[in-house]
PDB file as gemmi writes it, atoms N, CA and C in Angstrom:
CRYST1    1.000    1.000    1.000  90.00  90.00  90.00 P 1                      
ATOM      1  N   UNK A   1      -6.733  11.759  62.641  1.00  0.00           N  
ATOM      2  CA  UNK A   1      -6.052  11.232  63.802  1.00  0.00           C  
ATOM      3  C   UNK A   1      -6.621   9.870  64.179  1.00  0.00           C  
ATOM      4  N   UNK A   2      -8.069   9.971  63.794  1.00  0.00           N  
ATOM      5  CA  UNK A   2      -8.640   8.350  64.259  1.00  0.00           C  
ATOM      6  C   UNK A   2      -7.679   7.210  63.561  1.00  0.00           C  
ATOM      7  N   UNK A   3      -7.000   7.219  62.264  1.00  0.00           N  
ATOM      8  CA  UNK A   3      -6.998   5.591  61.942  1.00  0.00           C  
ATOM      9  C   UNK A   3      -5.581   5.940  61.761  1.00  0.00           C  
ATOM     10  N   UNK A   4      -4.434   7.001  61.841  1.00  0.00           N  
ATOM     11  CA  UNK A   4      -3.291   7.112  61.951  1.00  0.00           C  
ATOM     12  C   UNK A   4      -2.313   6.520  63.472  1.00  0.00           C  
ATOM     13  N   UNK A   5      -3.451   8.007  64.277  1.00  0.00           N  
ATOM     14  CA  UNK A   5      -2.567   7.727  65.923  1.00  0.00           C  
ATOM     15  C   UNK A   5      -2.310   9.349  65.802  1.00  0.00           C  
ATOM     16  N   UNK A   6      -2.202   9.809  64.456  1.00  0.00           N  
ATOM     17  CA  UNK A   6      -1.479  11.223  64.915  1.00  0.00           C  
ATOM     18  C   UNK A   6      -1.820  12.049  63.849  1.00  0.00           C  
ATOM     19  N   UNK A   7      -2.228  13.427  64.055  1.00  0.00           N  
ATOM     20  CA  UNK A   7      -2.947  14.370  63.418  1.00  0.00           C  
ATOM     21  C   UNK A   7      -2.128  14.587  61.819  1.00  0.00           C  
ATOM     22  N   UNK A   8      -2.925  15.407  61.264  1.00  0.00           N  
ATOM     23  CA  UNK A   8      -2.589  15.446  59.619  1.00  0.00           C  
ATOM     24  C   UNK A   8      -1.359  16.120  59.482  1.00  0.00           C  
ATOM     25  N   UNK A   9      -0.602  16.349  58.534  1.00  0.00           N  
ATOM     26  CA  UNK A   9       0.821  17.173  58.566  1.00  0.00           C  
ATOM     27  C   UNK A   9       1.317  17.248  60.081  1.00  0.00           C  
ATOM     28  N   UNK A  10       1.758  16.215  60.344  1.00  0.00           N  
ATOM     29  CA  UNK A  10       2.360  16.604  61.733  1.00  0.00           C  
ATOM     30  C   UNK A  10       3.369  15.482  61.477  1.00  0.00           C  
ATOM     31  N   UNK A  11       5.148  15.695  61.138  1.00  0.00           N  
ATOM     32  CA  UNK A  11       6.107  14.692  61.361  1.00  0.00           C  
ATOM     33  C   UNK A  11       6.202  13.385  61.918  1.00  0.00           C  
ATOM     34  N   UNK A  12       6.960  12.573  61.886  1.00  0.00           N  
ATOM     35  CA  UNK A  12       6.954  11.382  62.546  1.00  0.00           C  
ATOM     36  C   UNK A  12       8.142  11.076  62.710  1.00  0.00           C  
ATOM     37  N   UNK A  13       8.934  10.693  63.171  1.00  0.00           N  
ATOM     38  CA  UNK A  13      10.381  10.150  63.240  1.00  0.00           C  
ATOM     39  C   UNK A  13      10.506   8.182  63.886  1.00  0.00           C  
ATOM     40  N   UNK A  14      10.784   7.352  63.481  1.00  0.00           N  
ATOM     41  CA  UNK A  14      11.163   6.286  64.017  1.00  0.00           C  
ATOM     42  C   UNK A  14      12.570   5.665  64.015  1.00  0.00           C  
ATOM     43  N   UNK A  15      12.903   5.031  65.583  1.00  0.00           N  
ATOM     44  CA  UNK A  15      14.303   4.949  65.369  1.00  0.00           C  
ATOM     45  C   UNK A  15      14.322   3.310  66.040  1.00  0.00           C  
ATOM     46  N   UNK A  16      15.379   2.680  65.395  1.00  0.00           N  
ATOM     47  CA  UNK A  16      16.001   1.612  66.168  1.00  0.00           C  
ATOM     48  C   UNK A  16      17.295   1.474  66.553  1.00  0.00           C  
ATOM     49  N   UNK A  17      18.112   1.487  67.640  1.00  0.00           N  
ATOM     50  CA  UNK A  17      19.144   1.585  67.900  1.00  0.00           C  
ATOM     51  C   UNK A  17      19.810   0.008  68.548  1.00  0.00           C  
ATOM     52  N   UNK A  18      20.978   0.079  68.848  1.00  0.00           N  
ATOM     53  CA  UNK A  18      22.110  -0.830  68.860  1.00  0.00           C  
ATOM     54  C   UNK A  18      23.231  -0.162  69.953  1.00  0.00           C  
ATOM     55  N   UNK A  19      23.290  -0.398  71.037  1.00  0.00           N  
ATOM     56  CA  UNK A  19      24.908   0.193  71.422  1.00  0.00           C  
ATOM     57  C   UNK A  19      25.650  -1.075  72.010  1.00  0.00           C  
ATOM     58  N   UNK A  20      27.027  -1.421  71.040  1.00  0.00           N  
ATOM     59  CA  UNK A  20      27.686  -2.584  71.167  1.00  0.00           C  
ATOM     60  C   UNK A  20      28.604  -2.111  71.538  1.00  0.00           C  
ATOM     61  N   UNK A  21      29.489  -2.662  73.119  1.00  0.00           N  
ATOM     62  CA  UNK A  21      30.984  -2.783  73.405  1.00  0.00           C  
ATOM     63  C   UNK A  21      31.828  -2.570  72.411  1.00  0.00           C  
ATOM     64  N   UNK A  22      32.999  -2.097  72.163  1.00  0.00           N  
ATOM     65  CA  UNK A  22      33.659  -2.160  71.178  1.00  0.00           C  
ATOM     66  C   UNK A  22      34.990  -2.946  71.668  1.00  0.00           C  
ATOM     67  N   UNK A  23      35.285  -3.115  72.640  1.00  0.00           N  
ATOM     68  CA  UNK A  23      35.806  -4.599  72.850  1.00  0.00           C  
ATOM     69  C   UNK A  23      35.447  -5.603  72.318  1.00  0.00           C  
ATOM     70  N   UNK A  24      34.856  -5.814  73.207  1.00  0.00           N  
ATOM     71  CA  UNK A  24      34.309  -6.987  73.740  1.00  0.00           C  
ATOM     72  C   UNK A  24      32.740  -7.626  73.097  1.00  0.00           C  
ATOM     73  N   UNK A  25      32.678  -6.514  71.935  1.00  0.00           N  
ATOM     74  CA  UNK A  25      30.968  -6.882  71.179  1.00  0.00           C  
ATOM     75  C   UNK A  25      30.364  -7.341  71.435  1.00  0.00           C  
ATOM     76  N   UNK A  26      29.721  -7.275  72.936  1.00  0.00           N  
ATOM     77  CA  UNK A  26      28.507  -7.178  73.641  1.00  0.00           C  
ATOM     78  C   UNK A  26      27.666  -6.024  73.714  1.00  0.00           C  
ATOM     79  N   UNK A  27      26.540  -6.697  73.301  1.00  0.00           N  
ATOM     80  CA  UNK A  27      25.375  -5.798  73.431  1.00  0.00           C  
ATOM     81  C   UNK A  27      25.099  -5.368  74.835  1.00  0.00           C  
ATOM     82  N   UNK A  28      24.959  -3.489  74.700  1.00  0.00           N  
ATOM     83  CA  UNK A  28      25.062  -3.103  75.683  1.00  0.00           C  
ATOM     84  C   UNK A  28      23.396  -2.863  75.914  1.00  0.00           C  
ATOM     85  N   UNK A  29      22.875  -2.129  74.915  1.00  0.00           N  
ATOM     86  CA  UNK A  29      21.726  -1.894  74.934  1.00  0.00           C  
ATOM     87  C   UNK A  29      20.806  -1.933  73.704  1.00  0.00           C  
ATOM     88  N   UNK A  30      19.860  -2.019  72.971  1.00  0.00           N  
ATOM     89  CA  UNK A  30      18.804  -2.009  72.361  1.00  0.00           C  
ATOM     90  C   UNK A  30      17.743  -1.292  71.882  1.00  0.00           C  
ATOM     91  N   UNK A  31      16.739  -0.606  71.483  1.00  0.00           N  
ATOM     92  CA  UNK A  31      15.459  -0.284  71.238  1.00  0.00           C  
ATOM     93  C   UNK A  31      14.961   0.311  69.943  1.00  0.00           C  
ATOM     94  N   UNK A  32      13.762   0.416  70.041  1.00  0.00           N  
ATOM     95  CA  UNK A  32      12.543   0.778  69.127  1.00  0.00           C  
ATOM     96  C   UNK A  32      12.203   1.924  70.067  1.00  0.00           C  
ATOM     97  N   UNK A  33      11.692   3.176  68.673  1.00  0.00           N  
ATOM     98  CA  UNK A  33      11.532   4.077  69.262  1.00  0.00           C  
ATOM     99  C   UNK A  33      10.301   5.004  68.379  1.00  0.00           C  
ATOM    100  N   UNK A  34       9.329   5.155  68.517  1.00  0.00           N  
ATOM    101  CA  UNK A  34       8.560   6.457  67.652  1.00  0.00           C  
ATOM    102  C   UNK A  34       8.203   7.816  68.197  1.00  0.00           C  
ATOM    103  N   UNK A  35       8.038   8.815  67.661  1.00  0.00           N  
ATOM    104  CA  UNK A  35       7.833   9.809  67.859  1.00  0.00           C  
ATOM    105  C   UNK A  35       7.384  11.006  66.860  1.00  0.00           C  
ATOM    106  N   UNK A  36       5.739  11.624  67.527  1.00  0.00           N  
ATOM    107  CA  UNK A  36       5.316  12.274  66.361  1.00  0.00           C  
ATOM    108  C   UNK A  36       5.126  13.816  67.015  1.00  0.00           C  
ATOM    109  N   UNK A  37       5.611  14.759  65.968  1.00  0.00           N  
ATOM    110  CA  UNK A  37       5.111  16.085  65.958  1.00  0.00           C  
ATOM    111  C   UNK A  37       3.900  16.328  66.818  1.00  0.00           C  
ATOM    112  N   UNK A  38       3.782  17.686  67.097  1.00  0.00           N  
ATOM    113  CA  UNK A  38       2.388  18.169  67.617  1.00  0.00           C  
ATOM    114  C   UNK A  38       2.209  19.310  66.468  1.00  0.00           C  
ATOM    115  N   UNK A  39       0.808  20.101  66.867  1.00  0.00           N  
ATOM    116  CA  UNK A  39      -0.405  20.910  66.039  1.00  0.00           C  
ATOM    117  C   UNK A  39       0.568  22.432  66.129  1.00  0.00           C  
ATOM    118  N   UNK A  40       1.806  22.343  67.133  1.00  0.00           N  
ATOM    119  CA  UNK A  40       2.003  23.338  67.931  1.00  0.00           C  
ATOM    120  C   UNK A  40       2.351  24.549  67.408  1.00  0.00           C  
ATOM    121  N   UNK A  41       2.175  26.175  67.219  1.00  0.00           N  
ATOM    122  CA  UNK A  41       2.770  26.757  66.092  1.00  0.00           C  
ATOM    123  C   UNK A  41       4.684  26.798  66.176  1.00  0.00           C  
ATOM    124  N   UNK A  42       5.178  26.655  67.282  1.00  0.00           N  
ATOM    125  CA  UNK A  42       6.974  26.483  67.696  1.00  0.00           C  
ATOM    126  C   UNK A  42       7.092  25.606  66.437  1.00  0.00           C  
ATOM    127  N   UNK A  43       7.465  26.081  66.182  1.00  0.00           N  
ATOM    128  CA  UNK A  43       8.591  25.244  64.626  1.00  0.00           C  
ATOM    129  C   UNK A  43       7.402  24.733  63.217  1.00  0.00           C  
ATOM    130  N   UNK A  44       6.403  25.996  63.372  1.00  0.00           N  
ATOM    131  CA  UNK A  44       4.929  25.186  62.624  1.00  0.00           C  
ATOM    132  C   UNK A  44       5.681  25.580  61.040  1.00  0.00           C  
ATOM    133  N   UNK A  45       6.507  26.749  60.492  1.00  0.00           N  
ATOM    134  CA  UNK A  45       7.126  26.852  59.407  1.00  0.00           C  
ATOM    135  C   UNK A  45       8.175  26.476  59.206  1.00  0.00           C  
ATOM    136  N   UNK A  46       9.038  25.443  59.756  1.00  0.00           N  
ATOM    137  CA  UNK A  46      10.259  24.514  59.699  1.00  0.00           C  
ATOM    138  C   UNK A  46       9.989  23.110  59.114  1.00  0.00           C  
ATOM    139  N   UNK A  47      10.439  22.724  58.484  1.00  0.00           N  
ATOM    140  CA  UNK A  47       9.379  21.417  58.049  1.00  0.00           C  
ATOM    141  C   UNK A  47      10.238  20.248  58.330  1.00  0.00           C  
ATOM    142  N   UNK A  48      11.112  20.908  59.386  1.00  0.00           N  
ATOM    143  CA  UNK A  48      12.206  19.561  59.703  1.00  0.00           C  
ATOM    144  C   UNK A  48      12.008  19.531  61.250  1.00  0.00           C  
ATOM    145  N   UNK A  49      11.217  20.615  61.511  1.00  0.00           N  
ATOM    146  CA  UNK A  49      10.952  20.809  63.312  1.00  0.00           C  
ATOM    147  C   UNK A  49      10.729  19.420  64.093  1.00  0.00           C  
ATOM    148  N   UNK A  50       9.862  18.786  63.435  1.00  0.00           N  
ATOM    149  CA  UNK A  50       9.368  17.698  64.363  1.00  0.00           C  
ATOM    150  C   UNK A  50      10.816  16.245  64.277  1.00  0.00           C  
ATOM    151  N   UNK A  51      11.198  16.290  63.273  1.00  0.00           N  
ATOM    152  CA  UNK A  51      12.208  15.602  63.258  1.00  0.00           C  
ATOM    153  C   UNK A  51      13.270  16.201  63.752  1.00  0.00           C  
ATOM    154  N   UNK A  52      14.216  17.017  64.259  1.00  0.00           N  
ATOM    155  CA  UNK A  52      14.841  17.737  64.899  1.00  0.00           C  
ATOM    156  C   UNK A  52      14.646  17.472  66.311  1.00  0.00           C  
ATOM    157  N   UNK A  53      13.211  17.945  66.714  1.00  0.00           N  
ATOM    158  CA  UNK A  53      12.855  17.514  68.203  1.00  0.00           C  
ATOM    159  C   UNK A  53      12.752  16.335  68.539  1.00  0.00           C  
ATOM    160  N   UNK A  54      12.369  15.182  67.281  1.00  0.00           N  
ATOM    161  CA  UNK A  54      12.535  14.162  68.170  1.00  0.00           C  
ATOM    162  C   UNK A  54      14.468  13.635  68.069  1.00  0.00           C  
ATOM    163  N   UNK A  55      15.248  13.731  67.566  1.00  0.00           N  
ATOM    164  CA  UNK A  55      16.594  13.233  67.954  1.00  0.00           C  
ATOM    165  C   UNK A  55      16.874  14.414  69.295  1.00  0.00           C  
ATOM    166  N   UNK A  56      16.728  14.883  69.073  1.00  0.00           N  
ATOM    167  CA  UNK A  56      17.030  16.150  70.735  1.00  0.00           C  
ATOM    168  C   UNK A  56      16.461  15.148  72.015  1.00  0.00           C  
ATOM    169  N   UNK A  57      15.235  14.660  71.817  1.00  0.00           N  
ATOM    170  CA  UNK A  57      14.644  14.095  72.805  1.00  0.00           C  
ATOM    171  C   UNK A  57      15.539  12.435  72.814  1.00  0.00           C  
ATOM    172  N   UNK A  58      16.191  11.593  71.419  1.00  0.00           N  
ATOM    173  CA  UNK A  58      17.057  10.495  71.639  1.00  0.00           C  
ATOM    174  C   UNK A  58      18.109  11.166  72.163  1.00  0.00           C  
ATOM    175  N   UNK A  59      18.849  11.862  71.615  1.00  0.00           N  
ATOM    176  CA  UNK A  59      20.122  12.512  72.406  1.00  0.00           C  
ATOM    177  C   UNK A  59      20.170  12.579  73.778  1.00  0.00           C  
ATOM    178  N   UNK A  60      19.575  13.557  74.483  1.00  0.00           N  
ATOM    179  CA  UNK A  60      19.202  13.916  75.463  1.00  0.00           C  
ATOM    180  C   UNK A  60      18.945  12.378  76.336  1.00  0.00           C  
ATOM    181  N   UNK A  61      18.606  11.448  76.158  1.00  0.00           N  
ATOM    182  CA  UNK A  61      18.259  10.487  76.849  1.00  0.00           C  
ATOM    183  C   UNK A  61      19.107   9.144  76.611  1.00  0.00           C  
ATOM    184  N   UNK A  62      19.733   9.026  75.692  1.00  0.00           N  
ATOM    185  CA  UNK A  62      20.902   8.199  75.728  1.00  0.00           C  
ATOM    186  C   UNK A  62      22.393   8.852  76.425  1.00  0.00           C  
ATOM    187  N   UNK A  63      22.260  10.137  76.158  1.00  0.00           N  
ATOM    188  CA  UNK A  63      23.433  11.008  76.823  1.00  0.00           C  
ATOM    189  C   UNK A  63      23.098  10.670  78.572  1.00  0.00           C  
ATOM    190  N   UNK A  64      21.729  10.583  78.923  1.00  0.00           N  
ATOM    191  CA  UNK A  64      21.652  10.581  80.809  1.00  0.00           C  
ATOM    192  C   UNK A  64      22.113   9.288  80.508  1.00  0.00           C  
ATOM    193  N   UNK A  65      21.241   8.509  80.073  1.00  0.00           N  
ATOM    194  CA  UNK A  65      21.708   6.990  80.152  1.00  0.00           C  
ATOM    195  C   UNK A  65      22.822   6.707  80.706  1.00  0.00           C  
ATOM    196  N   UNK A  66      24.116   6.924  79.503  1.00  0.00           N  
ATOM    197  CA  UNK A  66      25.279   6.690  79.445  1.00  0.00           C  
ATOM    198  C   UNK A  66      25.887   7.616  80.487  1.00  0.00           C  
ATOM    199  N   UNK A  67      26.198   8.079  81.139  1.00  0.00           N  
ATOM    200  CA  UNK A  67      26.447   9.244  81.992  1.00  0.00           C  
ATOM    201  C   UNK A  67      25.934   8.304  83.353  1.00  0.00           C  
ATOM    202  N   UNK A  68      24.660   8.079  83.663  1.00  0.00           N  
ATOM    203  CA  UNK A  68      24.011   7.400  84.830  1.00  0.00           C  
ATOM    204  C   UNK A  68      25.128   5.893  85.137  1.00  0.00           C  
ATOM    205  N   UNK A  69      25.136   5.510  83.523  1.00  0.00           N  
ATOM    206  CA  UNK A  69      26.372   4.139  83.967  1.00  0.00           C  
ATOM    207  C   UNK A  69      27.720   4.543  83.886  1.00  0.00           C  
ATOM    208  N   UNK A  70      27.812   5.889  84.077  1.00  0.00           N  
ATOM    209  CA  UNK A  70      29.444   5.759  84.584  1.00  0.00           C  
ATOM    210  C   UNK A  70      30.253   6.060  83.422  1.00  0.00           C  
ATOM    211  N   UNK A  71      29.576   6.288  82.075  1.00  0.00           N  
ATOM    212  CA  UNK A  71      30.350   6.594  81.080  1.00  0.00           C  
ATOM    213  C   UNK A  71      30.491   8.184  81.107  1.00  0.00           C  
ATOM    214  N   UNK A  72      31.504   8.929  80.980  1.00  0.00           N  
ATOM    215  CA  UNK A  72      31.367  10.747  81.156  1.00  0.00           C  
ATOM    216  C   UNK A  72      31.197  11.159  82.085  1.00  0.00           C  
ATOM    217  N   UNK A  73      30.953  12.662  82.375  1.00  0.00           N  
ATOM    218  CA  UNK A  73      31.399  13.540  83.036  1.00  0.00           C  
ATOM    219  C   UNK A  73      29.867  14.000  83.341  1.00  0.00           C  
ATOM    220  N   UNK A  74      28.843  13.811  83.896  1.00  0.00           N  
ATOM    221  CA  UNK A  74      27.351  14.819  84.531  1.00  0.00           C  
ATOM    222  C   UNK A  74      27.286  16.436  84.214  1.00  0.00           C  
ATOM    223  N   UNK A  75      26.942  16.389  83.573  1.00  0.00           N  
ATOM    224  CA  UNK A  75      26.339  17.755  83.508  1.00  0.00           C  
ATOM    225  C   UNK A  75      25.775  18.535  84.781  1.00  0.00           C  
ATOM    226  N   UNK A  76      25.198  19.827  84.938  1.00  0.00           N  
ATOM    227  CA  UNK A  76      24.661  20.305  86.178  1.00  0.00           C  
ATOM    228  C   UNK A  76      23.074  19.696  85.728  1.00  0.00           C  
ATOM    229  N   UNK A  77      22.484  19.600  84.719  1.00  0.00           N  
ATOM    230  CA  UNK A  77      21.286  19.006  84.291  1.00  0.00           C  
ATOM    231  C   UNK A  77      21.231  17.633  84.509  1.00  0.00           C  
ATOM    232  N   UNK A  78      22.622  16.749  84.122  1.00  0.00           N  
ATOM    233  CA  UNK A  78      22.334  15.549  84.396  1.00  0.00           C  
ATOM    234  C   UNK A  78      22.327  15.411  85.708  1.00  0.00           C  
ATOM    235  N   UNK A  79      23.236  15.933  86.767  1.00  0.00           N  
ATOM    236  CA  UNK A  79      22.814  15.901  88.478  1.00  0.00           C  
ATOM    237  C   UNK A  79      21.514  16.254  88.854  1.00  0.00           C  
ATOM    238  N   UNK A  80      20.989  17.430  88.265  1.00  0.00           N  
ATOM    239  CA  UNK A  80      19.592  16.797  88.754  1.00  0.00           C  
ATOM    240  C   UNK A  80      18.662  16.240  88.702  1.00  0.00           C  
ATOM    241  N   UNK A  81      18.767  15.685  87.094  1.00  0.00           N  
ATOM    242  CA  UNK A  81      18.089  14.667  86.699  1.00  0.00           C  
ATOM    243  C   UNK A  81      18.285  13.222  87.721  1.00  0.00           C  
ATOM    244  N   UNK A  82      19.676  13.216  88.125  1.00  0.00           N  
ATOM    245  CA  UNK A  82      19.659  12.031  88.716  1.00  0.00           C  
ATOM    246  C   UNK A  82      19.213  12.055  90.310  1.00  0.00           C  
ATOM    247  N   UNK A  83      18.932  13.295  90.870  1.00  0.00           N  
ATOM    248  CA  UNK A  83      18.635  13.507  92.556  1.00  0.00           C  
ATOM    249  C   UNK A  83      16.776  13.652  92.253  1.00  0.00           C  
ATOM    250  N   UNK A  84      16.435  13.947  91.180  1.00  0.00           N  
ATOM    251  CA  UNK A  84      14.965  14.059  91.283  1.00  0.00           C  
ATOM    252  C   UNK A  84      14.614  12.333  91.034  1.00  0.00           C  
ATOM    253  N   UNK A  85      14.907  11.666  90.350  1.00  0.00           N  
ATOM    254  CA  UNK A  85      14.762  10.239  90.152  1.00  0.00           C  
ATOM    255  C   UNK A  85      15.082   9.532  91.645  1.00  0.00           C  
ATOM    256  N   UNK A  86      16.550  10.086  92.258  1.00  0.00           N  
ATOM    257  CA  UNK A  86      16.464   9.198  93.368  1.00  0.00           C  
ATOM    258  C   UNK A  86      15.263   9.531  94.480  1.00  0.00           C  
ATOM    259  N   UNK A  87      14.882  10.871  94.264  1.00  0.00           N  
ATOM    260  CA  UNK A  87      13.540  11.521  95.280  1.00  0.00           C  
ATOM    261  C   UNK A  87      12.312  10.861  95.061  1.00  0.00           C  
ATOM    262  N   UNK A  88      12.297  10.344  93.799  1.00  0.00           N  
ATOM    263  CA  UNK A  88      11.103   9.585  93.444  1.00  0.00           C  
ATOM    264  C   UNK A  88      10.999   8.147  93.921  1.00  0.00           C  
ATOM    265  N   UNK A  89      12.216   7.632  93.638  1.00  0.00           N  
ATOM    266  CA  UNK A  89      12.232   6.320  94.145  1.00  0.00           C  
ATOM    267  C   UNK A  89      11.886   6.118  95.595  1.00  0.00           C  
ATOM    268  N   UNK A  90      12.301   7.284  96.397  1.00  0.00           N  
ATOM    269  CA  UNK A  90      11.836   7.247  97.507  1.00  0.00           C  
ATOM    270  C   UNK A  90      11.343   7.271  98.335  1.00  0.00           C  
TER     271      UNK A  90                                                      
END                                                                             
């Protein structure tokens, strides 16, 4: 873990994304993204576990995203995702 960042046999996933208007081909949004497995035994005999969890965790967070600006329909999860954020801000 010292000269990696992240323990031995443990997945890694890296992503870069793009979301362009399809009008109007403006860039809507952007990023760089990494994400590594844990030691954990949940998915320790799946050998796709850690990669699995991390698109669940992009999904999941481009879905509030897009949803927060007005694109779709809120989920009962995405409402409270968005009333605990405004509680914080406050």
């Amino acid at each position: 873990k010292f000269t990696t960042g992240t323990h031995m046999q443990v997945g890694q996933a890296h992503m870069e994304f793009e979301l362009v208007d399809s009008f109007s081909r403006k860039r809507l949004a952007a990023g760089v993204d990494a994400r590594a497995g844990t030691k954990a035994l949940k998915g320790k005999f799946d050998q796709w576990n850690d990669l699995k969890e991390a698109f669940e965790f992009w999904t999941q967070k481009v879905r509030y995203e897009l949803v927060e600006r007005g694109a779709g329909t809120p989920t009962e999860e995405d409402k409270e995702k968005m009333e605990e954020e405004k509680e914080d801000k406050e």
